[in-house]
Amino acid sequence: MSNMADKVLMKGNEAIAEAAILAGCRHYFGYPITPQTEIAAYMAKKMPKIGGCFLQAESEIAAINMVYGVAATGKRVMTSSSSPGIALKSEGLSYLAGADLPAFIVNVQRGGPGLGGIQPSQSDYFQATRAGGHGDFRMIVLAPASVQEMADLTVKGFALADKYRMTAMVLADGTMGQMMEPVSLDFDIEPAPAKPWATVGTKLEREHNIVNSLFLKPEELEKFNFDRYERYKYIEENEAMYEEYLVDDADVVVAAFGIAARVARSAVNEARKQGIKVGMIRPITLWPFPKAPFEKAVKHAKAFVSVELSMGQMIEDVRLATSCKVPVTLCNRAGGMIPSPEQVLEAVKKAANGGAE
Amino acid sequence: MAKLTFKTDYCKGCGLCVDACPKKLLQLAKDKINKKRHHPAEITDEAACVGCASCAMMCPDCIIKVER
Amino acid sequence: MVVFDKPHALNDMPFHYCPGCTHGIIHRLVAEVLDELGIEGRTIGIAPVGCSVMAYDYFNCDMIEAAHGRAPAIATGVKRSDPENHVVFTYQGDGDLASIGMAETVHAAARNENITVIFVNNAIYGMTGGQMAPTSLPGQVTQTSPYGRDVNHCGYPIRVCEMLAQLEGPEYLERVTVNSVKNIRAAKKAIKKAFQNQLDGKGFSLVEVVSSCPTNWGMTPQAALKWIDDNMLPYYPLGVYKDRSAAKEETK
């Protein structure tokens, strides 16, 4: 790690853009949408100067398909958007999965459903972890809680996408995108692996490569799905990331990611001052969901509180990971509102009292 | 004189080659059925063929090789 | 001496197309052009959704299968991945290019994206069993216009070349057909030019090939070729709709 002197003050969105360039991404396609347009603006400025390509697409759908095209040629490529735009990209996300193409996607979430609002939200948790598009597939979902992590997880996202030939998504929110913090951009970049499957021309030296997601024989399609899920299983066993904070002796465990985790941390600190044994598990990968720390914590915790900027989406994974052995309650705001530390503290106190006020 | 070679099992019996031949030297073989269950195209009088390749150019399945 | 044989850029897999379907002819013309220009080894083709969805199996060059209508966007990515070396073509039907993918088509043309587009217009959705296409003729009977296309109800067919010709962007737009040996020769010439333009860095080149669908038109292959002359070409006249380089030459 570098020291403070190496750090630069950046917006979260800009940190993602610069980290992507450092990770070797030279192709960005996107369509304007608040609150992530700084990423596109940064790329528009930088890419032409470093021999890269920034192109503003005619739609989110076109943008994700341009991503598909570059991904098929084996180069590192990305797009970014916000909630309604990601919904439009879901067709392309499914095709990327079906063709086993690596790509990096950013969703700086805003409130929904529909046009919703432009304030921060975490209500695309289901979309990112369950319903990225039609068919059986998963995306690696990374949830940063600081501007530093916006950069770190971008670099990590490109590496994971290449390693597993799949889509990796940074699931941030409007606050993370707009927030300014000091960032170190001193990364060891893993070079992209060889991609013998890429469609870059046969040079008349090999059989043609085909990038495709159509398999009309059900046995064949089933095999592709089974094989893909073997890979997913390996990822679940090896790539889950999380942070534990004061969990070891906790009676109450707060689960929160992204901006919600920053609020929850203040509440945990305040509760500790008041003598309540509370800790926090902060999932950094939302898929694969880090089950291990929950399985461990449920052995001593009496209750869990899921803090979310949604109507309660991650709470389902918390319940699954704790096998519903103890109560899991929701502490939430929605529509672009953010829970206050006081609200979280109240929820923690209530959970500590076995549900009583 | 020209030589036509038909990849007979690829023929779908559409007959577009028959119409394309300026000398009307092609027909669908009524007495033959190929693997695709079609009457395949054949040449009736190879000696009369000038090798213009009109049939091959019209064939949607690319089954005719023409040599001169 | 071999005067005609299957081009190298096509492999030996039999086409899945119906008897008399002109897709096979158009595939072959593209492959012949790849052979003649010596570009098979650096070409990446993009197949659509529709009857030619499995075109990726037939060409020996690298191939990508696109989501319905998105081929020009994918082609944009592939081309911009390595503009110096990649030769990129899309092969799209009328539903793919002129209905669900119209935005991708128009914007690739407007950007003068340096790609080659082969647009097969047979005025019907073939793969799904003969529904009305954006290019189905007024009065044309299809599965979803069983009383004939009523222009007051579902509008008029789209003339893609004429529409794109209004844009400043595209380099070259030509409409051809493949219903006779003479027309096939002309179609080949246009397709070759559309690839040569890409090699010369001239930009977006689209060849619309007026084509037949004997199965879903409900007629013999022979009658379908005549139907092109009698019904398609009056609405979709053959010709060059835009040729920027040629126009520049003339004004010199």
PDB file of C-alpha atoms in Angstrom, chain A residues 36-254:
ATOM      1  CA  GLN A  36     -22.723   8.323 -13.296  1.00  0.00           C
ATOM      2  CA  THR A  37     -22.045  10.567 -16.283  1.00  0.00           C
ATOM      3  CA  GLU A  38     -18.667  11.670 -14.848  1.00  0.00           C
ATOM      4  CA  ILE A  39     -17.342   8.260 -15.870  1.00  0.00           C
ATOM      5  CA  ALA A  40     -18.236   8.896 -19.509  1.00  0.00           C
ATOM      6  CA  ALA A  41     -16.944  12.463 -19.341  1.00  0.00           C
ATOM      7  CA  TYR A  42     -13.632  11.274 -17.894  1.00  0.00           C
ATOM      8  CA  MET A  43     -13.297   8.613 -20.585  1.00  0.00           C
ATOM      9  CA  ALA A  44     -14.216  11.061 -23.343  1.00  0.00           C
ATOM     10  CA  LYS A  45     -11.348  13.277 -22.239  1.00  0.00           C
ATOM     11  CA  LYS A  46      -8.765  10.593 -21.591  1.00  0.00           C
ATOM     12  CA  MET A  47      -9.286   7.830 -24.145  1.00  0.00           C
ATOM     13  CA  PRO A  48      -8.337   9.769 -27.299  1.00  0.00           C
ATOM     14  CA  LYS A  49      -5.064  10.793 -25.642  1.00  0.00           C
ATOM     15  CA  ILE A  50      -3.972   7.260 -24.827  1.00  0.00           C
ATOM     16  CA  GLY A  51      -4.954   5.551 -28.056  1.00  0.00           C
ATOM     17  CA  GLY A  52      -8.212   4.292 -26.597  1.00  0.00           C
ATOM     18  CA  CYS A  53     -11.781   4.543 -27.810  1.00  0.00           C
ATOM     19  CA  PHE A  54     -14.600   6.412 -26.122  1.00  0.00           C
ATOM     20  CA  LEU A  55     -17.846   6.278 -28.031  1.00  0.00           C
ATOM     21  CA  GLN A  56     -21.202   7.650 -26.955  1.00  0.00           C
ATOM     22  CA  ALA A  57     -23.692   5.064 -28.125  1.00  0.00           C
ATOM     23  CA  GLU A  58     -27.190   5.765 -29.428  1.00  0.00           C
ATOM     24  CA  SER A  59     -28.689   3.779 -26.536  1.00  0.00           C
ATOM     25  CA  GLU A  60     -27.804   1.606 -23.588  1.00  0.00           C
ATOM     26  CA  ILE A  61     -28.665  -1.362 -25.753  1.00  0.00           C
ATOM     27  CA  ALA A  62     -26.192  -0.315 -28.432  1.00  0.00           C
ATOM     28  CA  ALA A  63     -23.556   0.440 -25.788  1.00  0.00           C
ATOM     29  CA  ILE A  64     -23.698  -3.014 -24.245  1.00  0.00           C
ATOM     30  CA  ASN A  65     -23.515  -4.582 -27.705  1.00  0.00           C
ATOM     31  CA  MET A  66     -20.452  -2.506 -28.568  1.00  0.00           C
ATOM     32  CA  VAL A  67     -19.023  -3.898 -25.331  1.00  0.00           C
ATOM     33  CA  TYR A  68     -19.964  -7.369 -26.580  1.00  0.00           C
ATOM     34  CA  GLY A  69     -18.106  -6.716 -29.826  1.00  0.00           C
ATOM     35  CA  VAL A  70     -14.869  -5.622 -28.151  1.00  0.00           C
ATOM     36  CA  ALA A  71     -15.171  -8.398 -25.554  1.00  0.00           C
ATOM     37  CA  ALA A  72     -15.425 -10.916 -28.387  1.00  0.00           C
ATOM     38  CA  THR A  73     -12.060  -9.704 -29.641  1.00  0.00           C
ATOM     39  CA  GLY A  74     -10.549 -10.345 -26.204  1.00  0.00           C
ATOM     40  CA  LYS A  75      -9.809  -6.786 -25.141  1.00  0.00           C
ATOM     41  CA  ARG A  76     -10.714  -5.238 -21.799  1.00  0.00           C
ATOM     42  CA  VAL A  77     -13.866  -3.175 -22.210  1.00  0.00           C
ATOM     43  CA  MET A  78     -16.482  -1.521 -20.050  1.00  0.00           C
ATOM     44  CA  THR A  79     -19.709   0.384 -19.895  1.00  0.00           C
ATOM     45  CA  SER A  80     -21.359   2.228 -17.054  1.00  0.00           C
ATOM     46  CA  SER A  81     -24.888   3.327 -16.362  1.00  0.00           C
ATOM     47  CA  SER A  82     -27.483   3.774 -13.678  1.00  0.00           C
ATOM     48  CA  SER A  83     -30.478   1.636 -12.799  1.00  0.00           C
ATOM     49  CA  PRO A  84     -32.929   2.189 -15.706  1.00  0.00           C
ATOM     50  CA  GLY A  85     -29.991   2.056 -18.096  1.00  0.00           C
ATOM     51  CA  ILE A  86     -28.785  -1.229 -16.645  1.00  0.00           C
ATOM     52  CA  ALA A  87     -32.283  -2.610 -17.189  1.00  0.00           C
ATOM     53  CA  LEU A  88     -31.868  -1.780 -20.881  1.00  0.00           C
ATOM     54  CA  LYS A  89     -28.496  -3.490 -20.889  1.00  0.00           C
ATOM     55  CA  SER A  90     -29.899  -6.672 -19.416  1.00  0.00           C
ATOM     56  CA  GLU A  91     -30.387  -8.198 -22.876  1.00  0.00           C
ATOM     57  CA  GLY A  92     -26.694  -7.729 -23.583  1.00  0.00           C
ATOM     58  CA  LEU A  93     -25.684  -8.960 -20.124  1.00  0.00           C
ATOM     59  CA  SER A  94     -27.509 -12.205 -20.784  1.00  0.00           C
ATOM     60  CA  TYR A  95     -25.826 -12.617 -24.193  1.00  0.00           C
ATOM     61  CA  LEU A  96     -22.412 -11.885 -22.664  1.00  0.00           C
ATOM     62  CA  ALA A  97     -23.095 -14.638 -20.126  1.00  0.00           C
ATOM     63  CA  GLY A  98     -24.343 -17.038 -22.795  1.00  0.00           C
ATOM     64  CA  ALA A  99     -21.246 -16.466 -24.922  1.00  0.00           C
ATOM     65  CA  ASP A 100     -18.879 -16.568 -21.905  1.00  0.00           C
ATOM     66  CA  LEU A 101     -17.433 -13.149 -22.634  1.00  0.00           C
ATOM     67  CA  PRO A 102     -15.614 -11.085 -20.008  1.00  0.00           C
ATOM     68  CA  ALA A 103     -16.806  -7.523 -19.523  1.00  0.00           C
ATOM     69  CA  PHE A 104     -16.825  -4.903 -16.805  1.00  0.00           C
ATOM     70  CA  ILE A 105     -20.020  -3.051 -15.952  1.00  0.00           C
ATOM     71  CA  VAL A 106     -20.722  -0.256 -13.501  1.00  0.00           C
ATOM     72  CA  ASN A 107     -24.128   0.490 -12.031  1.00  0.00           C
ATOM     73  CA  VAL A 108     -24.250   3.697 -10.003  1.00  0.00           C
ATOM     74  CA  GLN A 109     -27.710   3.065  -8.657  1.00  0.00           C
ATOM     75  CA  ARG A 110     -30.563   5.526  -8.354  1.00  0.00           C
ATOM     76  CA  GLY A 111     -34.046   5.080  -6.934  1.00  0.00           C
ATOM     77  CA  GLY A 112     -36.730   3.165  -8.825  1.00  0.00           C
ATOM     78  CA  PRO A 113     -38.882   1.567 -10.103  1.00  0.00           C
ATOM     79  CA  GLY A 114     -39.495   3.246 -13.438  1.00  0.00           C
ATOM     80  CA  LEU A 115     -37.773   6.524 -13.996  1.00  0.00           C
ATOM     81  CA  GLY A 116     -37.651   6.739 -10.212  1.00  0.00           C
ATOM     82  CA  GLY A 117     -35.346   9.502  -9.052  1.00  0.00           C
ATOM     83  CA  ILE A 118     -31.720  10.466  -9.249  1.00  0.00           C
ATOM     84  CA  GLN A 119     -30.843  10.080  -5.571  1.00  0.00           C
ATOM     85  CA  PRO A 120     -28.806   7.135  -4.241  1.00  0.00           C
ATOM     86  CA  SER A 121     -30.380   3.740  -3.863  1.00  0.00           C
ATOM     87  CA  GLN A 122     -29.517   0.081  -3.454  1.00  0.00           C
ATOM     88  CA  SER A 123     -32.686  -1.218  -4.983  1.00  0.00           C
ATOM     89  CA  ASP A 124     -30.922  -2.971  -7.871  1.00  0.00           C
ATOM     90  CA  TYR A 125     -29.565  -5.669  -5.553  1.00  0.00           C
ATOM     91  CA  PHE A 126     -32.013  -8.205  -6.961  1.00  0.00           C
ATOM     92  CA  GLN A 127     -31.312  -7.055 -10.515  1.00  0.00           C
ATOM     93  CA  ALA A 128     -27.555  -7.430 -10.027  1.00  0.00           C
ATOM     94  CA  THR A 129     -27.482 -10.653  -8.019  1.00  0.00           C
ATOM     95  CA  ARG A 130     -30.485 -12.472  -9.457  1.00  0.00           C
ATOM     96  CA  ALA A 131     -32.009 -10.983 -12.535  1.00  0.00           C
ATOM     97  CA  GLY A 132     -29.303  -9.437 -14.680  1.00  0.00           C
ATOM     98  CA  GLY A 133     -31.205 -10.731 -17.694  1.00  0.00           C
ATOM     99  CA  HIS A 134     -33.059 -13.785 -18.982  1.00  0.00           C
ATOM    100  CA  GLY A 135     -31.763 -17.303 -18.499  1.00  0.00           C
ATOM    101  CA  ASP A 136     -29.577 -19.053 -15.952  1.00  0.00           C
ATOM    102  CA  PHE A 137     -26.534 -16.950 -15.232  1.00  0.00           C
ATOM    103  CA  ARG A 138     -24.640 -14.993 -12.629  1.00  0.00           C
ATOM    104  CA  MET A 139     -22.533 -11.874 -12.579  1.00  0.00           C
ATOM    105  CA  ILE A 140     -19.802 -11.131 -10.099  1.00  0.00           C
ATOM    106  CA  VAL A 141     -21.129  -8.155  -8.128  1.00  0.00           C
ATOM    107  CA  LEU A 142     -18.744  -5.900  -6.233  1.00  0.00           C
ATOM    108  CA  ALA A 143     -20.004  -3.338  -3.718  1.00  0.00           C
ATOM    109  CA  PRO A 144     -17.573  -0.542  -2.855  1.00  0.00           C
ATOM    110  CA  ALA A 145     -18.005   1.500   0.331  1.00  0.00           C
ATOM    111  CA  SER A 146     -15.356   4.152  -0.303  1.00  0.00           C
ATOM    112  CA  VAL A 147     -13.819   5.983  -3.219  1.00  0.00           C
ATOM    113  CA  GLN A 148     -10.699   3.869  -2.694  1.00  0.00           C
ATOM    114  CA  GLU A 149     -12.791   0.751  -3.101  1.00  0.00           C
ATOM    115  CA  MET A 150     -14.427   2.187  -6.222  1.00  0.00           C
ATOM    116  CA  ALA A 151     -10.935   2.091  -7.733  1.00  0.00           C
ATOM    117  CA  ASP A 152      -9.784  -1.166  -6.102  1.00  0.00           C
ATOM    118  CA  LEU A 153     -12.869  -3.121  -7.089  1.00  0.00           C
ATOM    119  CA  THR A 154     -12.689  -1.788 -10.634  1.00  0.00           C
ATOM    120  CA  VAL A 155      -9.197  -3.227 -11.022  1.00  0.00           C
ATOM    121  CA  LYS A 156     -10.359  -6.419  -9.332  1.00  0.00           C
ATOM    122  CA  GLY A 157     -13.468  -6.546 -11.519  1.00  0.00           C
ATOM    123  CA  PHE A 158     -11.478  -6.578 -14.765  1.00  0.00           C
ATOM    124  CA  ALA A 159      -9.242  -9.355 -13.430  1.00  0.00           C
ATOM    125  CA  LEU A 160     -12.169 -11.487 -12.237  1.00  0.00           C
ATOM    126  CA  ALA A 161     -14.056 -10.982 -15.504  1.00  0.00           C
ATOM    127  CA  ASP A 162     -11.063 -12.227 -17.483  1.00  0.00           C
ATOM    128  CA  LYS A 163     -10.299 -15.051 -15.082  1.00  0.00           C
ATOM    129  CA  TYR A 164     -13.802 -16.503 -15.204  1.00  0.00           C
ATOM    130  CA  ARG A 165     -14.918 -15.295 -18.668  1.00  0.00           C
ATOM    131  CA  MET A 166     -17.962 -13.536 -17.289  1.00  0.00           C
ATOM    132  CA  THR A 167     -19.340 -10.144 -16.418  1.00  0.00           C
ATOM    133  CA  ALA A 168     -18.159  -8.366 -13.302  1.00  0.00           C
ATOM    134  CA  MET A 169     -20.228  -5.442 -12.059  1.00  0.00           C
ATOM    135  CA  VAL A 170     -19.428  -2.707  -9.615  1.00  0.00           C
ATOM    136  CA  LEU A 171     -22.714  -1.947  -7.870  1.00  0.00           C
ATOM    137  CA  ALA A 172     -22.320   1.500  -6.406  1.00  0.00           C
ATOM    138  CA  ASP A 173     -24.836   4.244  -5.706  1.00  0.00           C
ATOM    139  CA  GLY A 174     -25.202   7.940  -6.325  1.00  0.00           C
ATOM    140  CA  THR A 175     -23.446   8.867  -3.081  1.00  0.00           C
ATOM    141  CA  MET A 176     -20.414   6.728  -3.805  1.00  0.00           C
ATOM    142  CA  GLY A 177     -20.256   8.135  -7.318  1.00  0.00           C
ATOM    143  CA  GLN A 178     -20.344  11.773  -6.273  1.00  0.00           C
ATOM    144  CA  MET A 179     -18.327  11.546  -3.021  1.00  0.00           C
ATOM    145  CA  MET A 180     -14.748  12.877  -3.000  1.00  0.00           C
ATOM    146  CA  GLU A 181     -12.052  11.095  -0.989  1.00  0.00           C
ATOM    147  CA  PRO A 182      -8.297  10.595  -1.211  1.00  0.00           C
ATOM    148  CA  VAL A 183      -7.388   7.591  -3.353  1.00  0.00           C
ATOM    149  CA  SER A 184      -4.211   5.685  -4.020  1.00  0.00           C
ATOM    150  CA  LEU A 185      -3.958   4.517  -7.594  1.00  0.00           C
ATOM    151  CA  ASP A 186      -0.848   2.439  -7.084  1.00  0.00           C
ATOM    152  CA  PHE A 187      -1.950  -0.933  -8.463  1.00  0.00           C
ATOM    153  CA  ASP A 188      -0.238  -4.107  -9.504  1.00  0.00           C
ATOM    154  CA  ILE A 189      -2.187  -4.896 -12.643  1.00  0.00           C
ATOM    155  CA  GLU A 190      -2.524  -8.544 -13.619  1.00  0.00           C
ATOM    156  CA  PRO A 191      -2.069  -8.793 -17.363  1.00  0.00           C
ATOM    157  CA  ALA A 192      -5.065 -10.210 -19.199  1.00  0.00           C
ATOM    158  CA  PRO A 193      -4.809 -13.955 -19.805  1.00  0.00           C
ATOM    159  CA  ALA A 194      -4.409 -15.393 -23.310  1.00  0.00           C
ATOM    160  CA  LYS A 195      -7.754 -15.594 -25.112  1.00  0.00           C
ATOM    161  CA  PRO A 196      -7.489 -18.229 -27.839  1.00  0.00           C
ATOM    162  CA  TRP A 197     -11.272 -18.113 -28.257  1.00  0.00           C
ATOM    163  CA  ALA A 198     -11.308 -14.457 -29.371  1.00  0.00           C
ATOM    164  CA  THR A 199     -12.657 -13.519 -32.793  1.00  0.00           C
ATOM    165  CA  VAL A 200      -9.743 -11.531 -34.193  1.00  0.00           C
ATOM    166  CA  GLY A 201      -9.430 -13.217 -37.580  1.00  0.00           C
ATOM    167  CA  THR A 202      -8.182 -16.737 -38.289  1.00  0.00           C
ATOM    168  CA  LYS A 203      -5.130 -15.508 -40.246  1.00  0.00           C
ATOM    169  CA  LEU A 204      -5.887 -18.736 -42.139  1.00  0.00           C
ATOM    170  CA  GLU A 205      -3.942 -20.506 -39.408  1.00  0.00           C
ATOM    171  CA  ARG A 206      -6.735 -22.104 -37.396  1.00  0.00           C
ATOM    172  CA  GLU A 207     -10.381 -23.150 -37.513  1.00  0.00           C
ATOM    173  CA  HIS A 208     -12.772 -20.249 -37.190  1.00  0.00           C
ATOM    174  CA  ASN A 209     -13.764 -19.094 -33.738  1.00  0.00           C
ATOM    175  CA  ILE A 210     -17.451 -18.553 -33.100  1.00  0.00           C
ATOM    176  CA  VAL A 211     -18.773 -16.342 -30.321  1.00  0.00           C
ATOM    177  CA  ASN A 212     -22.294 -17.506 -29.781  1.00  0.00           C
ATOM    178  CA  SER A 213     -25.045 -18.133 -27.271  1.00  0.00           C
ATOM    179  CA  LEU A 214     -27.421 -20.137 -29.500  1.00  0.00           C
ATOM    180  CA  PHE A 215     -27.576 -23.879 -28.874  1.00  0.00           C
ATOM    181  CA  LEU A 216     -30.653 -25.463 -30.361  1.00  0.00           C
ATOM    182  CA  LYS A 217     -29.939 -28.943 -29.041  1.00  0.00           C
ATOM    183  CA  PRO A 218     -31.227 -29.009 -25.463  1.00  0.00           C
ATOM    184  CA  GLU A 219     -28.576 -31.529 -24.355  1.00  0.00           C
ATOM    185  CA  GLU A 220     -25.885 -29.177 -25.587  1.00  0.00           C
ATOM    186  CA  LEU A 221     -27.431 -26.089 -23.979  1.00  0.00           C
ATOM    187  CA  GLU A 222     -27.880 -27.962 -20.729  1.00  0.00           C
ATOM    188  CA  LYS A 223     -24.231 -28.975 -20.741  1.00  0.00           C
ATOM    189  CA  PHE A 224     -23.136 -25.366 -21.206  1.00  0.00           C
ATOM    190  CA  ASN A 225     -25.318 -24.347 -18.271  1.00  0.00           C
ATOM    191  CA  PHE A 226     -24.045 -27.155 -16.045  1.00  0.00           C
ATOM    192  CA  ASP A 227     -20.434 -26.345 -16.910  1.00  0.00           C
ATOM    193  CA  ARG A 228     -21.012 -22.654 -16.246  1.00  0.00           C
ATOM    194  CA  TYR A 229     -22.541 -23.396 -12.867  1.00  0.00           C
ATOM    195  CA  GLU A 230     -19.546 -25.564 -11.961  1.00  0.00           C
ATOM    196  CA  ARG A 231     -17.474 -22.443 -12.537  1.00  0.00           C
ATOM    197  CA  TYR A 232     -19.933 -20.385 -10.484  1.00  0.00           C
ATOM    198  CA  LYS A 233     -19.617 -22.914  -7.649  1.00  0.00           C
ATOM    199  CA  TYR A 234     -15.855 -22.503  -7.685  1.00  0.00           C
ATOM    200  CA  ILE A 235     -16.288 -18.728  -7.567  1.00  0.00           C
ATOM    201  CA  GLU A 236     -18.672 -19.010  -4.618  1.00  0.00           C
ATOM    202  CA  GLU A 237     -16.082 -21.079  -2.766  1.00  0.00           C
ATOM    203  CA  ASN A 238     -13.108 -18.896  -3.599  1.00  0.00           C
ATOM    204  CA  GLU A 239     -13.999 -15.315  -4.398  1.00  0.00           C
ATOM    205  CA  ALA A 240     -16.383 -14.124  -1.684  1.00  0.00           C
ATOM    206  CA  MET A 241     -15.144 -10.905  -0.072  1.00  0.00           C
ATOM    207  CA  TYR A 242     -16.355  -9.209   3.086  1.00  0.00           C
ATOM    208  CA  GLU A 243     -15.330  -7.111   6.050  1.00  0.00           C
ATOM    209  CA  GLU A 244     -16.120  -8.045   9.632  1.00  0.00           C
ATOM    210  CA  TYR A 245     -16.306  -5.295  12.212  1.00  0.00           C
ATOM    211  CA  LEU A 246     -16.585  -6.134  15.922  1.00  0.00           C
ATOM    212  CA  VAL A 247     -18.464  -9.338  15.135  1.00  0.00           C
ATOM    213  CA  ASP A 248     -16.624 -11.790  17.410  1.00  0.00           C
ATOM    214  CA  ASP A 249     -18.639 -11.155  20.579  1.00  0.00           C
ATOM    215  CA  ALA A 250     -21.685  -9.549  18.983  1.00  0.00           C
ATOM    216  CA  ASP A 251     -25.224 -10.261  20.141  1.00  0.00           C
ATOM    217  CA  VAL A 252     -26.565  -8.238  17.237  1.00  0.00           C
ATOM    218  CA  VAL A 253     -24.979  -8.249  13.790  1.00  0.00           C
ATOM    219  CA  VAL A 254     -25.699  -5.568  11.260  1.00  0.00           C
TER     220      VAL A 254
END
